[in-house]
Coordinates of C-alpha atoms and ligand atoms in Angstrom, one line a residue:
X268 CA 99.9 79.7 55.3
X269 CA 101.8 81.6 58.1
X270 CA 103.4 79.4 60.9
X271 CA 102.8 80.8 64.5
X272 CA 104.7 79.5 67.7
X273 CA 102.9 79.2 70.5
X274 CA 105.1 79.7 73.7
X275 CA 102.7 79.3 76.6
X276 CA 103.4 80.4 79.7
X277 CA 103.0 77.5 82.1
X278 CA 103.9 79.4 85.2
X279 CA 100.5 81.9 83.9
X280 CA 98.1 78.9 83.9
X281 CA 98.9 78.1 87.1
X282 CA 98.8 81.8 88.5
X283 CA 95.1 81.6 86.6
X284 CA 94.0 78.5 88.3
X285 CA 95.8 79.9 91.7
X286 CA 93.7 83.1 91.4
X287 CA 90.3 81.3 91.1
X288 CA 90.1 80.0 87.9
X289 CA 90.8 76.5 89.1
X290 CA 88.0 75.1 86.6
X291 CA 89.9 76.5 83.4
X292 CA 91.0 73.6 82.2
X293 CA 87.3 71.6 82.0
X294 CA 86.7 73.4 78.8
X295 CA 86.4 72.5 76.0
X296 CA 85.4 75.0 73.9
X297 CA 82.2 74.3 72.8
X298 CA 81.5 78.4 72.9
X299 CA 78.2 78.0 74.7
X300 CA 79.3 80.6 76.9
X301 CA 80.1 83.2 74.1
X302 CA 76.7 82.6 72.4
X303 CA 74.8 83.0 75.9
X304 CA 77.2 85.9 76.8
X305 CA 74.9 89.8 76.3
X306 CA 77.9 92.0 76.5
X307 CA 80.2 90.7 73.7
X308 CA 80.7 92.4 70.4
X309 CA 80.0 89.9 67.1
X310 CA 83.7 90.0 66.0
X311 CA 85.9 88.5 67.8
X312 CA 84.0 87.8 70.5
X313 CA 84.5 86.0 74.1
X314 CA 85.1 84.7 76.9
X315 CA 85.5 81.0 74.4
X316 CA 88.7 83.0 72.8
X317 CA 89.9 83.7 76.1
X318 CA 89.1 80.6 77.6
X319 CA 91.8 79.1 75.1
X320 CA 94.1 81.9 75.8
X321 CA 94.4 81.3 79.6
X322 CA 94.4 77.1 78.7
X323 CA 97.6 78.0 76.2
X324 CA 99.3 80.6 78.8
X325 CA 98.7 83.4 76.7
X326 CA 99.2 86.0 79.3
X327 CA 100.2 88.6 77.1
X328 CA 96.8 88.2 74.8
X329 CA 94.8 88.6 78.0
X330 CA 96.2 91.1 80.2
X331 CA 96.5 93.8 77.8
X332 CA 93.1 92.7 76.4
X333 CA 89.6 95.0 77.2
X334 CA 87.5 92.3 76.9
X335 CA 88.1 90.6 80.0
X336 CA 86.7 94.1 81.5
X337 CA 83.5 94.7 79.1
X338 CA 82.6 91.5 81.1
X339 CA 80.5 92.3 84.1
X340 CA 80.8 89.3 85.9
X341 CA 76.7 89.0 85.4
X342 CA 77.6 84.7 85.1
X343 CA 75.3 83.7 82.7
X344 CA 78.0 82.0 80.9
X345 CA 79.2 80.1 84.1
X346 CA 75.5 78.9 84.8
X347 CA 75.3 77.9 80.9
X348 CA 78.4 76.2 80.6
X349 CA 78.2 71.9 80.3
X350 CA 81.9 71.4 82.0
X351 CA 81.2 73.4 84.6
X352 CA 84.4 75.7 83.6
X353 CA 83.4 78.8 84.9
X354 CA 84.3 81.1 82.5
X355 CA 83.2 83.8 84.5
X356 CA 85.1 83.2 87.8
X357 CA 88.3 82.9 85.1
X358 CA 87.6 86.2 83.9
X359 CA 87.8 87.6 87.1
X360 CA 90.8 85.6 88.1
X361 CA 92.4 87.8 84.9
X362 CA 91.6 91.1 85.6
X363 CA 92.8 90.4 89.2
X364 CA 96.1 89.7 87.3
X365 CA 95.7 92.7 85.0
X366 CA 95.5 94.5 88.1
X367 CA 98.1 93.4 89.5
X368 CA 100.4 93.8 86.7
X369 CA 99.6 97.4 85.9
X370 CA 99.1 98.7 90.2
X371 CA 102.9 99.6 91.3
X372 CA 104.7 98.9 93.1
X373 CA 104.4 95.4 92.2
X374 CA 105.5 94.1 95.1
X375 CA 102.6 95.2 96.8
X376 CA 99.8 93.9 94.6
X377 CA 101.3 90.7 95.4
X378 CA 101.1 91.4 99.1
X379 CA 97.3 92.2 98.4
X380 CA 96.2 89.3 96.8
X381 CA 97.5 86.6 99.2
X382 CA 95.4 85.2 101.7
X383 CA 98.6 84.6 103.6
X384 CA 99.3 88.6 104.1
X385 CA 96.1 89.6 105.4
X386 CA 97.1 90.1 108.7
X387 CA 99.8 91.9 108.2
X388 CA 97.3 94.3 105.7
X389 CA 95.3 95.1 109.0
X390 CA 98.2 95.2 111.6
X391 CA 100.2 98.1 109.4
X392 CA 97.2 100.9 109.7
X393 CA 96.8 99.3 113.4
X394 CA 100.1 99.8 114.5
X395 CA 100.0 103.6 112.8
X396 CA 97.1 104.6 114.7
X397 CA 98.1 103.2 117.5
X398 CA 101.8 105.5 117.3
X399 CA 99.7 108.5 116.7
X400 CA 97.3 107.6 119.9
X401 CA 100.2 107.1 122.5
X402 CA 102.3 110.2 120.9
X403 CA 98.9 112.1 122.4
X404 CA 98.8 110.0 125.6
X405 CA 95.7 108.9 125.0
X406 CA 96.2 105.6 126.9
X407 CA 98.0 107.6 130.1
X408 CA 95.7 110.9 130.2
X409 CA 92.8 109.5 128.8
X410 CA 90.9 111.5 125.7
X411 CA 90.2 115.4 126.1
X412 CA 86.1 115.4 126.1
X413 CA 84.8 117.8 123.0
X414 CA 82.7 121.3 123.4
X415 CA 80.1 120.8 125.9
X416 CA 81.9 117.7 127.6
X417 CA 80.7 115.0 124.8
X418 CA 82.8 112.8 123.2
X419 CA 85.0 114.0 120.2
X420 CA 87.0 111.9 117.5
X421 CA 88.8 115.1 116.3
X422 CA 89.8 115.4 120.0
X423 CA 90.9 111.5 119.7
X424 CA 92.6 111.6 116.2
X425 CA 92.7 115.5 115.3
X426 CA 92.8 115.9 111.3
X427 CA 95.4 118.3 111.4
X428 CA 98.1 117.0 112.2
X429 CA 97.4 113.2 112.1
X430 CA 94.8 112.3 109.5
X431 CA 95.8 114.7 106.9
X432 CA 100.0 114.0 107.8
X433 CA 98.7 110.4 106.8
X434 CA 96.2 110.6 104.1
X435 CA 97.1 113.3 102.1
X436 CA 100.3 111.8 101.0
X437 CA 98.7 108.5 100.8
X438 CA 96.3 109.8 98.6
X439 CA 98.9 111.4 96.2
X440 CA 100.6 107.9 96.4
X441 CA 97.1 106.4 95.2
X442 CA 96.6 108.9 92.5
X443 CA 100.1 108.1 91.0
X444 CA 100.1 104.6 91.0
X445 CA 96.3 104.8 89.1
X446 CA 98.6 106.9 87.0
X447 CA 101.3 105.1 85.8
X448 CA 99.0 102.1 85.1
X449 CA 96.5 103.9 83.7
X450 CA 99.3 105.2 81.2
X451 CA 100.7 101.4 80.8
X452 CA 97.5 99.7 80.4
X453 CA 96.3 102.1 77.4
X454 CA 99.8 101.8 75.5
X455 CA 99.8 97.8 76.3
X456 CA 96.0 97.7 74.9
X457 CA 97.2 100.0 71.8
X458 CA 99.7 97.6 70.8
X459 CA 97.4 94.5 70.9
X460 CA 94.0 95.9 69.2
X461 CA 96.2 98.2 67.2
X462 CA 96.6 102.0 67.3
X463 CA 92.8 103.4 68.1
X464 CA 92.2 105.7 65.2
X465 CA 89.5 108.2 64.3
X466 CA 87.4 108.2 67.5
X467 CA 86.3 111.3 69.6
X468 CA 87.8 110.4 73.0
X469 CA 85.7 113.1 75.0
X470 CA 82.9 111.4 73.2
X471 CA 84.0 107.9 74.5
X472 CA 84.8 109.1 78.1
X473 CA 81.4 110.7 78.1
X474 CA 79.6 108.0 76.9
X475 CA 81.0 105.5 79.4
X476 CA 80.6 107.7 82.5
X477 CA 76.8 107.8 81.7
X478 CA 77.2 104.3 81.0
X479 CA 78.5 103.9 84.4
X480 CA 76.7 106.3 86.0
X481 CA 73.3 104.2 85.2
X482 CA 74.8 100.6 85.3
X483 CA 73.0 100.1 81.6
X484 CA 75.3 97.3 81.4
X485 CA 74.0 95.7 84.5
X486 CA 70.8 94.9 82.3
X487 CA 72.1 91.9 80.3
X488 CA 72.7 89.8 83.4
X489 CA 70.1 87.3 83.4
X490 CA 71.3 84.5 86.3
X491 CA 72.2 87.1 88.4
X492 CA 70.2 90.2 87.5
X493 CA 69.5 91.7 91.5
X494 CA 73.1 92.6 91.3
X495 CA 71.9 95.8 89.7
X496 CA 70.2 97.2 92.4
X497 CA 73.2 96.5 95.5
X498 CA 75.9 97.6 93.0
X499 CA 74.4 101.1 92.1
X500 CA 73.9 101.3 96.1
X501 CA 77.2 100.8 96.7
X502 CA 78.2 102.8 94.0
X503 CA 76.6 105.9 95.1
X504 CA 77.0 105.7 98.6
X505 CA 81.4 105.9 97.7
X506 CA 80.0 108.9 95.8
X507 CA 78.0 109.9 98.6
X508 CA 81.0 109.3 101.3
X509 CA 83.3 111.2 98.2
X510 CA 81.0 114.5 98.9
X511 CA 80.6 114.0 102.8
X512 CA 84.8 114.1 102.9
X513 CA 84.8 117.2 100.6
X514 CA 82.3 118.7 102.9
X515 CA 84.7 117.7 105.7
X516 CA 87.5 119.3 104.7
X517 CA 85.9 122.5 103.5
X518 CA 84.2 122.8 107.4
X519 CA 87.8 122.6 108.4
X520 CA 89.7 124.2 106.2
X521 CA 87.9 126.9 105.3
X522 CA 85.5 127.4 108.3
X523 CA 87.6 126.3 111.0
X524 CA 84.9 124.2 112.0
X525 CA 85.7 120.8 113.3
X526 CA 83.4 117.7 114.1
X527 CA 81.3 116.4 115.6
X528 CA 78.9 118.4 113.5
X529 CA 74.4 118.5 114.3
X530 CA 73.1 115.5 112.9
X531 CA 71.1 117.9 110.8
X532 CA 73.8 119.6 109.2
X533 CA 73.8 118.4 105.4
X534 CA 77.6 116.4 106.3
X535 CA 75.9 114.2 108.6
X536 CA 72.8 113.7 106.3
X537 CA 74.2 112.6 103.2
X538 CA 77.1 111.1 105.3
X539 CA 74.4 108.9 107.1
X540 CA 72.1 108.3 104.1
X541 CA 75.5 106.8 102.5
X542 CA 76.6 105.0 105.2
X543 CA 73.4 103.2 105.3
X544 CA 73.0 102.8 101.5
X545 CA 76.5 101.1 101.7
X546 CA 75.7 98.8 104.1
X547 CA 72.5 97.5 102.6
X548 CA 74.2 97.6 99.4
X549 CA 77.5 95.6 100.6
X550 CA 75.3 93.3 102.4
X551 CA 73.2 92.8 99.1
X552 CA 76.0 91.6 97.5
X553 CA 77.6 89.2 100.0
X554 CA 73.3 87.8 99.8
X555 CA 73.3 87.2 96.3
X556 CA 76.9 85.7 96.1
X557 CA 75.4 82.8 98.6
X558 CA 72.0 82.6 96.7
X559 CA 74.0 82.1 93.4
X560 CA 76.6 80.0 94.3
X561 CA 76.1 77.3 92.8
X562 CA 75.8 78.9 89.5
X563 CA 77.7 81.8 89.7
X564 CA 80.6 80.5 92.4
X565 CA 80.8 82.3 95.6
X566 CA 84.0 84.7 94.2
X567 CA 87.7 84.5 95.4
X568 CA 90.2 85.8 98.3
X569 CA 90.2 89.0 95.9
X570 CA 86.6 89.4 95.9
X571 CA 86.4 89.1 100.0
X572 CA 88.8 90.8 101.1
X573 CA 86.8 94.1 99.5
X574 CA 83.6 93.0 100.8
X575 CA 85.5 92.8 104.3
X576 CA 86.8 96.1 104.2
X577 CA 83.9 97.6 102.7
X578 CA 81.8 96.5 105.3
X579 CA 84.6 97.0 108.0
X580 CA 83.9 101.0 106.8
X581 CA 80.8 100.9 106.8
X582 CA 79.6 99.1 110.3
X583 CA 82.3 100.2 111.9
X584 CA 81.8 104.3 110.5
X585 CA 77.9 103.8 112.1
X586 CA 78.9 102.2 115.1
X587 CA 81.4 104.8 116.4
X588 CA 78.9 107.2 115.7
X589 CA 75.9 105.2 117.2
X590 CA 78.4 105.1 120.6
X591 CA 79.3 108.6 120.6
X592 CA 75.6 109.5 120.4
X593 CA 75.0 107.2 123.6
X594 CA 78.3 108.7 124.9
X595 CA 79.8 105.2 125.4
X596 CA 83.4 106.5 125.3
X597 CA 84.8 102.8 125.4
X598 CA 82.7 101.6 122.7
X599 CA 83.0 104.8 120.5
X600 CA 86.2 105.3 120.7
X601 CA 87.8 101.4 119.6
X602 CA 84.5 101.6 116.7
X603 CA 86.7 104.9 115.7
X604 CA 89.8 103.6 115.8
X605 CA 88.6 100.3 113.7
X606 CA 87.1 102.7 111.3
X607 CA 90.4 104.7 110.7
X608 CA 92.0 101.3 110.2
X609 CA 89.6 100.3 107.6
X610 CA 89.4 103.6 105.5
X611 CA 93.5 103.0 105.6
X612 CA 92.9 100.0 104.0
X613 CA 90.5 100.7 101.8
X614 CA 92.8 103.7 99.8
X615 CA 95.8 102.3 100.7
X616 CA 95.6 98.7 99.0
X617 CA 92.8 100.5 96.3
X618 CA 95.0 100.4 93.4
X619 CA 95.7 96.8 93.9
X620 CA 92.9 95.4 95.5
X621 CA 89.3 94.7 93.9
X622 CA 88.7 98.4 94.6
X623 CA 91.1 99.2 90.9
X624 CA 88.5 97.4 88.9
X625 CA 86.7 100.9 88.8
X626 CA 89.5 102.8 87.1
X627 CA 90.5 99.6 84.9
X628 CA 87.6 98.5 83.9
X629 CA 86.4 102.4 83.1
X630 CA 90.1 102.6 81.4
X631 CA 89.0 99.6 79.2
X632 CA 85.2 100.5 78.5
X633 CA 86.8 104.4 77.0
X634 CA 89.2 102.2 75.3
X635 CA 86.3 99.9 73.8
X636 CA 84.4 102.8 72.7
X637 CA 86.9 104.5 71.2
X638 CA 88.1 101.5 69.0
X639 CA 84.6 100.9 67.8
X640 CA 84.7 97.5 69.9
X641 CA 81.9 98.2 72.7
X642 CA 78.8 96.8 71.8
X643 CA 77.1 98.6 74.7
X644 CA 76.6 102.3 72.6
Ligands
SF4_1254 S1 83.9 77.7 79.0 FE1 82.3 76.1 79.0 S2 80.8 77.0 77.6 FE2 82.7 78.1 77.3 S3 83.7 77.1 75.6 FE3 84.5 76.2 77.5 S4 83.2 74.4 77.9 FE4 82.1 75.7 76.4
SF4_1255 S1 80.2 86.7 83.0 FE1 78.6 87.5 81.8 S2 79.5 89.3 80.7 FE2 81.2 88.0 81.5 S3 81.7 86.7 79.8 FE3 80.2 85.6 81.1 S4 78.2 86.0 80.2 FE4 79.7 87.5 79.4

């Protein structure tokens, strides 16, 4: 029989434990949770396996591993489990460190995921916005009123120049960092399943963006099975908010029509129906965290800080517009300003903040499928 060497990575265990999976090292690997878990494939299957590998310091079996993302999160094992381990709140400790291995620059993942930098998260947008609102003397002159003397956020923060000077290459920025870890994770996951062979890619992509698309997978929870209904909310209200920008910048860049737009122009309906389907959705969620603590944990630093700035978007987006409605100009235009701040934050820090687990886990379900190792068809 073949000798192997285990090397395990101490500093890994603790980055686990660090990251929320401070109950790792209760188990004992009995496998309840990987005979109560709905999503896992008969061979080979988890979290038990993984369990071990985070109590060794595997990192290398676990980061590069798509298991940790066909888990949902749904805590049944967590509620099942007699040492309390949590095997589910350690799962989601490692695919916040998948994520941030994979999201570059590096340096900024780490910057993410510490409580310690979160002020300095919100003050970077805040001090941008604030540049851009002096450079129009704003505070001096006050803000130009809009058509008709009401108040006007392209008059306060005009798209062109200022938004699109900042977002557009921000977005790029985005796009290429999804990219190149995108690119990593699939060659990393290649090399530890083994080289995916046979499979009809477009078939796998398509099968997991109807997969996604009707949260099918959401159906095995059991402990927590209302998450369901608040994820698809949110879910569709980003896809929602996706159209109502793409609506946006047609009006302006094809029309030459700026906002504020009727509130029954088809922008502002499907921009409101989001907005409102986000917030319900978001709020949902942080609902159902407290109801399930105690069986499904209340969720790390990681977790929060996107429920923060998912609600900061959404509250603050339908305040600023609930001011400028009233024509409270000193209400409206702060609620704006906030709202700016928080989009910043929500596509700057998305490749490293919980905001990535879209592309990775999507990324790992394609991967799944492809291999033959989804047991989700
Ligand atoms: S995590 Fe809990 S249920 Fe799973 S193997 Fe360890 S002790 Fe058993
Ligand atoms: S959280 Fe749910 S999906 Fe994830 S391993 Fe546990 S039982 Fe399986």
């Amino acid at each position: 029989m073949s000798e192997q060497i285990i090397s395990p990575d101490l500093n890994f265990v603790k980055e686990v434990i660090a990251s929320g999976g401070e109950s790792l090292k209760k188990c004992y690997q009995c496998s309840t949770c990987t005979v109560v878990c709905g999503m896992t494939p008969d061979k080979t299957p988890f979290p038990r396996k993984e369990m071990l590998y985070a109590q060794w310091g595997m990192k290398d079996k676990l980061v590069s591993n798509p298991d940790i993302w066909l888990c949902h999160q749904c805590s049944d094992c967590t509620a099942f489990c007699p040492r309390g381990a949590k095997p589910g709140e350690v799962l989601g400790a490692i695919r916040k460190m998948t994520i941030k291995k994979y999201s570059k620059p590096t340096a900024l993942g780490s910057m993410v995921s510490e409580p310690k930098s979160a002020i300095l998260l919100f003050a970077i947008p805040t001090i941008i916005f604030l540049i851009f609102v002096m450079i129009q003397g704003h505070f001096t002159e006050g803000v130009p009123r809009g058509e008709g003397g009401i108040i006007s956020f392209s008059k306060f923060m005009p798209p062109i120049p200022y938004i699109d000077f900042l977002f557009i290459p921000l977005a790029s920025l985005v796009v290429l960092s999804f990219v190149l870890g995108i690119k990593e994770y699939w060659s990393d996951m290649s090399k530890s399943c083994g080289k995916a062979k046979g499979g009809d890619i477009n078939k796998s992509i398509i099968d997991t963006i109807v997969e996604i698309l009707s949260h099918k997978r959401f159906k095995e929870c059991n402990v927590t099975k209302d998450r369901k209904i608040s994820h698809l909310l949110v879910f569709y209200s980003f896809i929602g908010l996706a159209i109502t920008t793409s609506i946006a910048v047609f009006y302006l860049y094809f029309l030459k029509w700026e906002s504020p737009y009727p509130q029954t122009n088809i922008i502002k309906i499907i921009g409101n129906i989001s907005g409102i389907a986000l917030l319900i959705g978001i709020s949902m969620i942080v609902s159902n965290r407290i109801k399930n603590k105690d069986k499904a944990g209340m969720g790390s630093y990681f977790d929060w800080l996107f429920i923060v700035i998912v609600y900061g978007v959404g509250a603050t987006g339908m305040f600023a517009q609930i001011f400028r409605l009233l024509d409270i100009a000193i209400i409206a235009y702060p609620m704006y300003f906030a709202h700016l701040v928080f989009i910043f934050a929500l596509f700057a820090y998305a490749p490293f903040s919980k905001m990535a687990h879209m592309v990775y886990r999507t990324t790992a379900m394609v991967f799944a499928k492809h291999i033959g190792r989804d047991k989700i068809a």
